[in-house]
XYZ file of C-alpha atoms in Angstrom:
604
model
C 200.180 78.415 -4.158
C 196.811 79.953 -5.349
C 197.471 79.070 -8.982
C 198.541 75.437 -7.599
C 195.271 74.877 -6.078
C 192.875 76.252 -8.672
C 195.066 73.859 -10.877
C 194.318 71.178 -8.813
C 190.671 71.586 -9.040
C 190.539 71.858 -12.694
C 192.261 68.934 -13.262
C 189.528 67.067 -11.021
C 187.295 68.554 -12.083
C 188.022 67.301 -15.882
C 188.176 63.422 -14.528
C 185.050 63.491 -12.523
C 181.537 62.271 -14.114
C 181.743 62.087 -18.039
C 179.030 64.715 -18.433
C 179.549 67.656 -15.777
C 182.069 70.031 -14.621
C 183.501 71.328 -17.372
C 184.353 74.585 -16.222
C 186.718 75.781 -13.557
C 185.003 76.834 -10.389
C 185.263 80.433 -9.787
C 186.389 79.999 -6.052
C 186.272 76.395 -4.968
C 186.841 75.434 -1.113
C 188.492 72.622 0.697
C 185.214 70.690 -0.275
C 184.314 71.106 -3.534
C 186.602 68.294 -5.232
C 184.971 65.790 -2.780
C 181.265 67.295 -3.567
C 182.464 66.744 -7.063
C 183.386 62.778 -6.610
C 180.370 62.090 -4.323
C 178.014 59.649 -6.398
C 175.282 61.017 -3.764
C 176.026 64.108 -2.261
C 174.963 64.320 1.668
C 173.957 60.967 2.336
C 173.694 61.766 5.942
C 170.007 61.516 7.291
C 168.475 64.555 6.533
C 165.914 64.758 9.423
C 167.563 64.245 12.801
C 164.602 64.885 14.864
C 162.033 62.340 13.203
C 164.803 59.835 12.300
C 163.675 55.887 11.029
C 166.040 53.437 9.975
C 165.054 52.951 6.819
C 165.481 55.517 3.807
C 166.651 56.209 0.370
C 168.805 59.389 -0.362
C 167.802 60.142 -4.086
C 170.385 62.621 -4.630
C 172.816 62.667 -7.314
C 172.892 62.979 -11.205
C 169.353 63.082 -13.182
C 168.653 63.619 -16.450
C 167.737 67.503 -16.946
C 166.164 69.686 -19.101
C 166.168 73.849 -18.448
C 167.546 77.089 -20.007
C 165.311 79.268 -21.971
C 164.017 77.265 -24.506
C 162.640 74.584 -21.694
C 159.094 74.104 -21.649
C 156.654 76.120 -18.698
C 157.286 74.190 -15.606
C 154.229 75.829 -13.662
C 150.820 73.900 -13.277
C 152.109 71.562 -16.076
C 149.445 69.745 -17.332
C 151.994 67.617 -19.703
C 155.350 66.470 -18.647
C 158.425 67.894 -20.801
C 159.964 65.531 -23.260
C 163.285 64.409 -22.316
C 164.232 62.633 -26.121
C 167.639 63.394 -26.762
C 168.558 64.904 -23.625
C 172.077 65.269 -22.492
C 172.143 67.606 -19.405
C 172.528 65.839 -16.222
C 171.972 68.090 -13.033
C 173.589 66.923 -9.637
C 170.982 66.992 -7.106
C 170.963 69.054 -4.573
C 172.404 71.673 -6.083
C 170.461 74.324 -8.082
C 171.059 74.948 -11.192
C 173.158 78.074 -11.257
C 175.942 76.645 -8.709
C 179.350 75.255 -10.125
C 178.557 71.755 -8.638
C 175.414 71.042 -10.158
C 177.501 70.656 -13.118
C 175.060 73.414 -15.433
C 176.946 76.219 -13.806
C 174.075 78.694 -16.129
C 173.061 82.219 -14.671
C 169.221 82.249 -14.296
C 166.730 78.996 -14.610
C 163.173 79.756 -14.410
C 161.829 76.654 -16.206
C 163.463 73.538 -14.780
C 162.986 69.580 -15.802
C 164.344 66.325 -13.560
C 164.090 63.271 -14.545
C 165.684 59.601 -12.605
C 164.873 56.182 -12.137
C 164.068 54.371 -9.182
C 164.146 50.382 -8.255
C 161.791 50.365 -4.464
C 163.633 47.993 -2.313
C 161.591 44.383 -1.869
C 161.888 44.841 1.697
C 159.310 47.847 1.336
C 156.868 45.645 0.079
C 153.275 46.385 1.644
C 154.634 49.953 2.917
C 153.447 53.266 2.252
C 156.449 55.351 -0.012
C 156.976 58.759 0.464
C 159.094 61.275 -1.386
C 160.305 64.159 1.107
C 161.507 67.047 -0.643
C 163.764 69.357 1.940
C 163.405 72.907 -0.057
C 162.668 73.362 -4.143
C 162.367 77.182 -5.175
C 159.912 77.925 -5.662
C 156.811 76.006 -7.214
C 157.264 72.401 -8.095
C 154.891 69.586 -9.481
C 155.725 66.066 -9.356
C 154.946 63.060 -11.304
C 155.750 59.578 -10.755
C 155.416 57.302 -13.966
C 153.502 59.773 -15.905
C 151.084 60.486 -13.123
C 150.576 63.638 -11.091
C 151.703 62.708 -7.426
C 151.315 66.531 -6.193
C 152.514 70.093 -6.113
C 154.049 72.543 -3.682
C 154.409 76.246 -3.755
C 157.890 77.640 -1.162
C 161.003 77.664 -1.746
C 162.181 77.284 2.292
C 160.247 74.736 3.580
C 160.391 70.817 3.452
C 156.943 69.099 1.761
C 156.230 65.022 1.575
C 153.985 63.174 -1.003
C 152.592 59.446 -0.594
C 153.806 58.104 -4.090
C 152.938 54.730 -3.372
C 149.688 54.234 -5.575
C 151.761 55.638 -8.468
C 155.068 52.943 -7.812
C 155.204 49.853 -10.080
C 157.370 46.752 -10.150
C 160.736 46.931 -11.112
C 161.918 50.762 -12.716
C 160.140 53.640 -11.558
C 160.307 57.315 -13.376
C 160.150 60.198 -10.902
C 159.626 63.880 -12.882
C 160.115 66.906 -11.141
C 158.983 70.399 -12.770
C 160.318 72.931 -11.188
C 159.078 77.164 -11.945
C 161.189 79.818 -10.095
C 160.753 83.381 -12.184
C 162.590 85.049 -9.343
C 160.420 88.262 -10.062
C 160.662 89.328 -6.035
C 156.462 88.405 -5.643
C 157.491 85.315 -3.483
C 159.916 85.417 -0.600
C 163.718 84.862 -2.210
C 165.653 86.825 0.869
C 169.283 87.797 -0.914
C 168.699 86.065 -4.414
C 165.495 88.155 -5.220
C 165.572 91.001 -7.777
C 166.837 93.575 -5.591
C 168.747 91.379 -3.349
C 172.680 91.473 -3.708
C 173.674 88.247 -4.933
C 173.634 85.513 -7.301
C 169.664 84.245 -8.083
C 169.094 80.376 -7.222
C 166.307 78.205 -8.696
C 164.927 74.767 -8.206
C 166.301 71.843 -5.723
C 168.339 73.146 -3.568
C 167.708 70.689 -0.920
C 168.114 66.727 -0.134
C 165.493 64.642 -1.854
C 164.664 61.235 -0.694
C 162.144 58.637 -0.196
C 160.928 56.460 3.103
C 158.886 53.545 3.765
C 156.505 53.462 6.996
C 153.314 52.059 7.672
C 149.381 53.161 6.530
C 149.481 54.667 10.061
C 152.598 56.553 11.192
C 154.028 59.476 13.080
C 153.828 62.683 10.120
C 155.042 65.419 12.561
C 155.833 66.145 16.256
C 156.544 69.627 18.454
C 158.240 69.682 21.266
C 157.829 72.526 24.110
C 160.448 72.474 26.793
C 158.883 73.918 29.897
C 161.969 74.113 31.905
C 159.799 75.467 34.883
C 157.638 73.119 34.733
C 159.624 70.498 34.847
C 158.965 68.609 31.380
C 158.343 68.660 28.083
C 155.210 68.834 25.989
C 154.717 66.843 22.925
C 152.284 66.950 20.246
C 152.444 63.739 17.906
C 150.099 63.720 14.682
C 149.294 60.828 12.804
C 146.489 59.994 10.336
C 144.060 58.332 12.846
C 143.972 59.102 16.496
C 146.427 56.453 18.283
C 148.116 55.899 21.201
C 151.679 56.986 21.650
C 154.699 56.215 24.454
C 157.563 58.955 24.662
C 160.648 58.058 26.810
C 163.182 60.579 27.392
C 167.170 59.443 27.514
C 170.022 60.210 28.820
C 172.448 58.287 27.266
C 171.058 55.178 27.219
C 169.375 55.535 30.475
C 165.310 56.480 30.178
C 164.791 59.277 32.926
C 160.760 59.673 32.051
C 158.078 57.789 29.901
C 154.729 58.697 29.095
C 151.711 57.351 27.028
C 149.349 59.807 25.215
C 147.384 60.112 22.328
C 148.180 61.722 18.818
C 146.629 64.938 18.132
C 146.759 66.302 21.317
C 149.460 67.492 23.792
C 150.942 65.834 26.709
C 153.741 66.256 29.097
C 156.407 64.257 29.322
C 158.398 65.017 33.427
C 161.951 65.953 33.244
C 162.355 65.878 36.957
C 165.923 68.165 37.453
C 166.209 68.785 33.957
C 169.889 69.451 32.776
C 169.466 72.583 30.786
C 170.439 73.239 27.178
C 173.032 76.478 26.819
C 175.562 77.774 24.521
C 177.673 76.700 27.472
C 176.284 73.023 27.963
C 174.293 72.391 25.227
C 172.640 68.854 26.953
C 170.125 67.091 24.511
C 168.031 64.633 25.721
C 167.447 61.336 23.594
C 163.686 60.784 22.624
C 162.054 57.786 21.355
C 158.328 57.790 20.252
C 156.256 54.291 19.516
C 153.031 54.844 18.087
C 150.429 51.926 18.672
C 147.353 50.412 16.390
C 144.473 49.565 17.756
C 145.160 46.146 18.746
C 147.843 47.575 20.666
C 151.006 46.451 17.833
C 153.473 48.951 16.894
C 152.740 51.193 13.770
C 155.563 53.468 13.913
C 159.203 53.859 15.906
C 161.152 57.328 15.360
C 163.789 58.661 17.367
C 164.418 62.351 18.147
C 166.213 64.843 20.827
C 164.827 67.881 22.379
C 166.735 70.419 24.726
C 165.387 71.864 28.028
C 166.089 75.465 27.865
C 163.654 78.592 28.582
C 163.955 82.363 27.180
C 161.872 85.312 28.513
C 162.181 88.120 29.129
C 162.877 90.188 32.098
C 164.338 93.521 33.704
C 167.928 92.841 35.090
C 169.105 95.770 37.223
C 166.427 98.015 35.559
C 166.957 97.203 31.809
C 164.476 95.024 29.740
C 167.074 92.178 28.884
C 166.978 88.317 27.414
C 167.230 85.846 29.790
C 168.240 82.057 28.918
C 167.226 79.465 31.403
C 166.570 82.199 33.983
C 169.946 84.331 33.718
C 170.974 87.145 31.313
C 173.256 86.277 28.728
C 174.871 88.469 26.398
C 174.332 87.453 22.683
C 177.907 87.912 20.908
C 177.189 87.071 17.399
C 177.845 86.921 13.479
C 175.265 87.565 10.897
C 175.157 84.454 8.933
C 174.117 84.800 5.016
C 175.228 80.841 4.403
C 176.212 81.509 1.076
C 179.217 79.296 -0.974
C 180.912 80.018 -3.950
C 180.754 76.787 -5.483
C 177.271 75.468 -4.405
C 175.455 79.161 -3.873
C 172.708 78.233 -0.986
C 173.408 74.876 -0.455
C 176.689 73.643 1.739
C 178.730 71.784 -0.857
C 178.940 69.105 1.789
C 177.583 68.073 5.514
C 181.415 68.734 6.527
C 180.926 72.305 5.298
C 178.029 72.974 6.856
C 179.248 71.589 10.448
C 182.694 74.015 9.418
C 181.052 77.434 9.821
C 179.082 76.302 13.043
C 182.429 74.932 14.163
C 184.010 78.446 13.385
C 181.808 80.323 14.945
C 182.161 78.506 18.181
C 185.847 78.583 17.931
C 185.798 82.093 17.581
C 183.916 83.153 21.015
C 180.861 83.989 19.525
C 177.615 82.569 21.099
C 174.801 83.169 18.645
C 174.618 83.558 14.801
C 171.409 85.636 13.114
C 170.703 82.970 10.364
C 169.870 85.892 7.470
C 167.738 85.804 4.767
C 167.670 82.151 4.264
C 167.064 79.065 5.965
C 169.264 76.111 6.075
C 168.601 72.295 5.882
C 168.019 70.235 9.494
C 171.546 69.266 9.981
C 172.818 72.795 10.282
C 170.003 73.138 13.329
C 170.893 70.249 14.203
C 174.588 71.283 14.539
C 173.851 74.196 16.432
C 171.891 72.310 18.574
C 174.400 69.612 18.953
C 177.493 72.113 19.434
C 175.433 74.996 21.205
C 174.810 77.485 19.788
C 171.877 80.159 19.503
C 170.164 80.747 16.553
C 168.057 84.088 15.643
C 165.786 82.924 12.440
C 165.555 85.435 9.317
C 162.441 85.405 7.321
C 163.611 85.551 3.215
C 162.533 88.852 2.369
C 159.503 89.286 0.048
C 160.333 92.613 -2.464
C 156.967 93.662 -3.999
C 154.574 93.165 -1.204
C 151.929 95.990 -2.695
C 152.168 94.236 -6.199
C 148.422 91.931 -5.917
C 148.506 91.948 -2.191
C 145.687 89.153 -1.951
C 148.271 86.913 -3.422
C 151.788 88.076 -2.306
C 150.840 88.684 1.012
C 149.395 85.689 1.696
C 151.751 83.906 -0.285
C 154.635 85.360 2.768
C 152.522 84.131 5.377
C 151.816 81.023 4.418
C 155.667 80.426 3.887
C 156.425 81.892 7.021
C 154.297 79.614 8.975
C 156.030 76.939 7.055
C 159.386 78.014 8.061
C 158.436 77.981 11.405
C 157.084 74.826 11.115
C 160.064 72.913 9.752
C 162.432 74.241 12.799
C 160.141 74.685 15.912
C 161.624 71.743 17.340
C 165.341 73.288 17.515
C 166.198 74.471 20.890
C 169.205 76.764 18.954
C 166.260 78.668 17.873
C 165.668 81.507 20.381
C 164.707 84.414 18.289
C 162.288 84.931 15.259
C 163.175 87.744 12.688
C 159.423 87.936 10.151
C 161.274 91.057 8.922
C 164.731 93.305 8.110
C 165.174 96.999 7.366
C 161.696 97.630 5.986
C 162.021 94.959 3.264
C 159.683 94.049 1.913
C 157.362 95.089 5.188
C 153.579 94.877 5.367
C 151.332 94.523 8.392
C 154.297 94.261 10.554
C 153.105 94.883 13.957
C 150.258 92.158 13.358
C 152.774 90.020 12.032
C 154.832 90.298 14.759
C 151.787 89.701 17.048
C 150.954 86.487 15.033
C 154.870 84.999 15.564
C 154.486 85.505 19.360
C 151.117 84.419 19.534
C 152.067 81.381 17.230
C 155.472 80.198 18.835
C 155.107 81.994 22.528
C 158.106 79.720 23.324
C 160.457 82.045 21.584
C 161.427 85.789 21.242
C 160.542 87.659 18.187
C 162.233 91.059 16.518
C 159.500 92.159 14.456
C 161.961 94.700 12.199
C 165.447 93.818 12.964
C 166.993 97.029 12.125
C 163.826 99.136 11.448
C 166.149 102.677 11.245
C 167.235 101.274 8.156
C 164.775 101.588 4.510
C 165.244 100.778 0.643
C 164.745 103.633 -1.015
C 161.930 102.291 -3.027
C 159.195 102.175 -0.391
C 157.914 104.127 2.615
C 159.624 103.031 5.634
C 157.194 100.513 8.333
C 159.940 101.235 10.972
C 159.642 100.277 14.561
C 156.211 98.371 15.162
C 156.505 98.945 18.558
C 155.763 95.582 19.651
C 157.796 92.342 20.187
C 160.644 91.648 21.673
C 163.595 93.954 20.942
C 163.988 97.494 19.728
C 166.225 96.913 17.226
C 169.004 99.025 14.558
C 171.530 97.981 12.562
C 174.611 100.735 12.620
C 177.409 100.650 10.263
C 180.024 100.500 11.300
C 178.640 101.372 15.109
C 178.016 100.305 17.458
C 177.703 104.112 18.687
C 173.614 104.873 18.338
C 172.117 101.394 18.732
C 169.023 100.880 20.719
C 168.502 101.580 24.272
C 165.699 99.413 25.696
C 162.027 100.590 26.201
C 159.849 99.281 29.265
C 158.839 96.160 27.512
C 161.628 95.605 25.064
C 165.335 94.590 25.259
C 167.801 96.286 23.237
C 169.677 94.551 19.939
C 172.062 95.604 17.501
C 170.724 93.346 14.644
C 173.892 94.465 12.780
C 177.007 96.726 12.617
C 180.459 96.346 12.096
C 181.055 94.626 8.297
C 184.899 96.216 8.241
C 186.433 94.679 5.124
C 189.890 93.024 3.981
C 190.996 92.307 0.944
C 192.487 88.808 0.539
C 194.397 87.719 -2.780
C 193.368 84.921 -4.421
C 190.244 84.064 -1.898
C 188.043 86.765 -3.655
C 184.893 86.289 -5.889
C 185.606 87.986 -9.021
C 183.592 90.984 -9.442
C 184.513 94.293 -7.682
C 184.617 93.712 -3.655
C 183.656 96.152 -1.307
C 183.192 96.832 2.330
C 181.484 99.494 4.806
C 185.139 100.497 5.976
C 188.235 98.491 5.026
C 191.474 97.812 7.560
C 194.580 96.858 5.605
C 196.018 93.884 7.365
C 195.191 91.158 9.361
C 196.187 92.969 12.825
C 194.650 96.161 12.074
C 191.683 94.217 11.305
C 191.632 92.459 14.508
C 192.440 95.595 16.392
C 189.315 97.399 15.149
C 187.508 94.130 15.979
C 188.418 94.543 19.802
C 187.931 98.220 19.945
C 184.590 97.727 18.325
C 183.629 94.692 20.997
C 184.962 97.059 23.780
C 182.808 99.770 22.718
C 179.828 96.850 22.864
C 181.147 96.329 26.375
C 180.251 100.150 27.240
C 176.739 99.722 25.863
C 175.935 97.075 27.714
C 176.863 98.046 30.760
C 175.376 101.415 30.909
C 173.181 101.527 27.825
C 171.442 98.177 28.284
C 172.155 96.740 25.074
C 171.518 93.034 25.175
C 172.467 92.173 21.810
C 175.173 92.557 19.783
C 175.729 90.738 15.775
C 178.762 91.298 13.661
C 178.595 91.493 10.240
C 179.643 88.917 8.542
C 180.745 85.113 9.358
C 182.511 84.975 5.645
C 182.886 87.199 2.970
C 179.736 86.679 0.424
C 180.195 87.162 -3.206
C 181.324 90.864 -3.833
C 180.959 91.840 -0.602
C 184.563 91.060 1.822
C 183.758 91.706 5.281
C 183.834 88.284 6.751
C 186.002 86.778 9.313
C 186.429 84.095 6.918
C 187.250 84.242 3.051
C 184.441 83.090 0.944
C 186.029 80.067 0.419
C 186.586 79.229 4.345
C 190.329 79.054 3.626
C 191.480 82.334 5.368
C 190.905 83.191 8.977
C 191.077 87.260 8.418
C 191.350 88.027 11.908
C 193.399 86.693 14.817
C 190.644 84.032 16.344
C 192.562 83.772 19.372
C 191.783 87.209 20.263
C 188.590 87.719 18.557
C 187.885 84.829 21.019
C 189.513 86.919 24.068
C 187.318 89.850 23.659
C 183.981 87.917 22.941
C 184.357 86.261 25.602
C 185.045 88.508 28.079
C 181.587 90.909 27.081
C 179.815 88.084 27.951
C 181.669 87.354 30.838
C 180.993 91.076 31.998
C 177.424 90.400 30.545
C 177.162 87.455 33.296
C 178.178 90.430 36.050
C 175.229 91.983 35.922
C 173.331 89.132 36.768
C 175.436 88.814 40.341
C 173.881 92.537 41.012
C 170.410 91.936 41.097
């Protein structure tokens, strides 16, 4: 049946776009033949909470130029020369993934190149060109000119293109440098990370028409005590602004305020937002020009849900919307054998939210990466919570005016780009000592930056690469965290200010035939069928149970959703085609330690 199916693929693979795909995919999944056909991979709207009407999806093939002869893509005064070119790169994936159809092992110099007709109908509009995540520095040039650059390789960034557009064909150049040399943060794919190093656009690229003066940004603050929501809109000019909250179609508040500063918006007996019942509210913002027409419509959704802390029968514990709940969850790497970081479709991305939820679990720690809006926006939509990893930096004391300023920059861009998620509940600025620097200020910057949100300054801070001095626990935010392999015997008790998390433990491995990566797999501990698997699971969970009962642990994060590369300690085959443990009863046990988590509550 395996040989049937890789069959299959190759085949497709052979009849799909003249110039790309010509070699087998490693490990395809159930989506990589229609990633393959798509003309323009995820055409969905990328930005679900500042949506318009009216857009352009630019992915798909363009003309490329990279490997190791291509020309220095960083600060380019002079674009590349694309004469003779026969590469084509599908857009969004990077350059080293099976479907971007170059399938080569490192880019650091990278060259795009389409063509672009504006729509009459955007006639008199201001264009922009949103770029959702290019690793890491990339200039951009729109009919020879210079339109801007950006340095991150995490975090969305829009120019205004529209003095540069011309009648008729337009030429849009992207130079893209990534040298991967661990001075920037690149989480997993760095130097000393563990898997497969990704370069360039990674993300959706698109364009959108909206007026001189529009909406650029918006946060939104649930204040579930408060009963409403506070909004900050920013535009160019100060303007007024209306915000009316939905249900449905029904408004249940409206508001005016002005852009640039914050104002509440009542949510008089707000349904709350939970794993449980994740409720989102509608939200439609009309910005105004002076003479009182509209300059801007956007709709966008916000959930009313609160987390704090507070002591629950004498242990420091997380509270969501006023009531413990234990966090049962996976440690997400969102990794994919045929498109590396990036999904190789919406559908896949909605899959391993859809898994998780199937399988009992209530949170997943999003590790090492982040992910494009739609898989927030799934969370949000299917409830569930979302701890935030910071990509690791790996030579923080290498020119520490520049690298570690560099990581904080990014970070606050990162946090930026998902604020408005009410899935988000945790912040992670650091794991195990990687890449650590100034961690308790850090730490104290995050909460004093987002103090909406909990924040694990060192998630697993017993843990330390051997090639730097451990930071360890900075004794301030949120959680005292360790990761314990395979635990969860020795995880953190809680402190007087502090609740107590397992960032990570478990990672028991099976092998799978035919579902494997080809290199050598390995595990922390290995069980040698499906049952046993399962049946260390439980034992494992029950153990959890124990801990939080009479240990105070709050927290608890199995390693892994899927197996990753060589690694095979998922509860799904890299490919998502093999559940390796009995769902129904992971589902059983998870949900009964949170059940017995919800207990504790009753004995206040």
């Amino acid at each position: 049946m395996n040989n049937l199916k890789s069959l299959y693929f190759l085949v497709s693979a052979l009849f799909v776009h003249h110039c790309v795909f010509a070699q087998q995919a490693p490990l395809p999944t159930r989506w990589t033949n229609m990633a393959m056909q798509a003309e323009i991979p995820f055409q969905e709207y990328p930005r679900p909470q500042l949506q318009r009407e009216d857009w352009m999806c630019l992915n798909g093939k363009w003309d490329y130029v990279g490997g190791k002869d291509a020309p220095l893509a960083l600060h380019p005064k002079q674009i590349a020369s694309f004469e003779n070119v026969k590469e084509q790169i599908k857009v969004p994936y990077c350059p080293e993934a099976y479907l971007s159809g170059i399938n080569r092992k490192q880019e650091i110099n990278m060259w795009y190149r389409r063509s672009v007709e504006i729509p009459a109908t955007w006639k008199g509009k201001q264009v922009l060109i949103h770029f959702d995540a290019v690793d890491h520095d990339a200039t951009v040039f729109v009919n020879g000119k210079k339109a801007g650059e950006h340095s991150g390789g995490y975090d969305a960034f829009t120019f205004d293109i529209t003095a540069f557009l011309k009648k008729g064909q337009n030429t849009i150049i992207v130079a893209a440098h990534d040298p991967n040399d661990g001075r920037t943060p690149s989480g997993k794919n760095g130097p000393r990370g563990d898997y497969t190093f990704t370069s360039g656009i990674w993300q959706t690229v698109w364009l959108e028409p909206v007026n001189k003066t529009h909406i650029s940004s918006i946060k939104l603050i649930p204040d579930l005590a408060g009963k409403k929501l506070r909004v900050l809109v920013n535009s160019q000019v100060g303007s007024k602004v209306k915000a009316v909250a939905l249900n449905g179609k029904k408004a249940v508040s409206q508001v005016n305020g002005t852009t640039g500063a914050y104002f509440d918006l009542p949510i008089e007996n707000p349904l709350t937002w939970s794993p449980e019942k994740p409720f989102l509210y509608d939200l439609e913002l009309t910005l105004y020009n002076a003479n009182g027409t509209v300059a801007d419509e956007v709709k966008s959704y916000f959930g009313m849900r609160d987390v704090k802390l507070a002591k629950v029968n004498g242990a420091v514990r997380p509270l969501l919307n006023n009531k413990f709940v234990m966090q049962v969850g996976l440690l997400d790497q969102g990794y994919w054998p045929d498109g590396i970081l990036t999904a190789p479709t919406d559908e896949a991305l909605k899959f391993d939210v859809e898994f998780t939820k199937k399988a009992g679990f209530n949170l997943i720690r999003k590790h090492m990466k982040t992910e494009p809006q739609r898989f927030y926006y799934w969370a949000d939509k299917l409830g569930l919570l979302v701890w935030q990893d910071m990509p690791a930096i790996w030579y923080q004391h290498e020119d520490t005016t520049v690298t570690r300023k560099t990581f904080r920059k990014e970070w606050k861009a990162i946090i930026d780009d998902h604020f408005n998620s009410p899935s988000i509940i945790t912040w992670v600025p650091f794991n195990e000592n990687w890449g650590a620097f100034d961690v308790k200020s850090i730490t104290n910057w995050t909460k004093q930056y987002d103090p909406s949100r909990l924040v694990n300054g060192n998630s697993g801070f017993n843990n330390n690469p051997g090639y730097q001095k451990a930071y360890g626990d900075p004794g301030n935010g949120d959680f005292v965290d360790t990761h314990i392999y395979v635990g969860p015997y020795d995880a953190s008790v809680p402190d007087d200010k502090r609740a107590a998390s397992l960032g990570e433990f478990g990672g028991i491995g099976l092998f799978t035939r035919g579902h494997m990566w080809p290199v050598e797999n390995n595990a922390y501990d290995y069980a040698a069928t499906t049952t046993a698997l399962t049946d260390r699971y439980v034992l494992l969970m029950q153990q959890v149970t124990q801990l939080m009962k009479y240990k105070g642990l709050s927290v608890a994060i199995y390693t892994q959703t899927t197996d990753v590369e060589h690694e095979v300690n998922g509860m799904l085959t890299y490919d998502r085609d093999v559940e390796k443990m009995q769902v129904n009863r992971v589902k059983e046990i998870n949900e009964a330690v949170i059940t017995d988590g919800d207990t504790l509550n009753k004995k206040q």
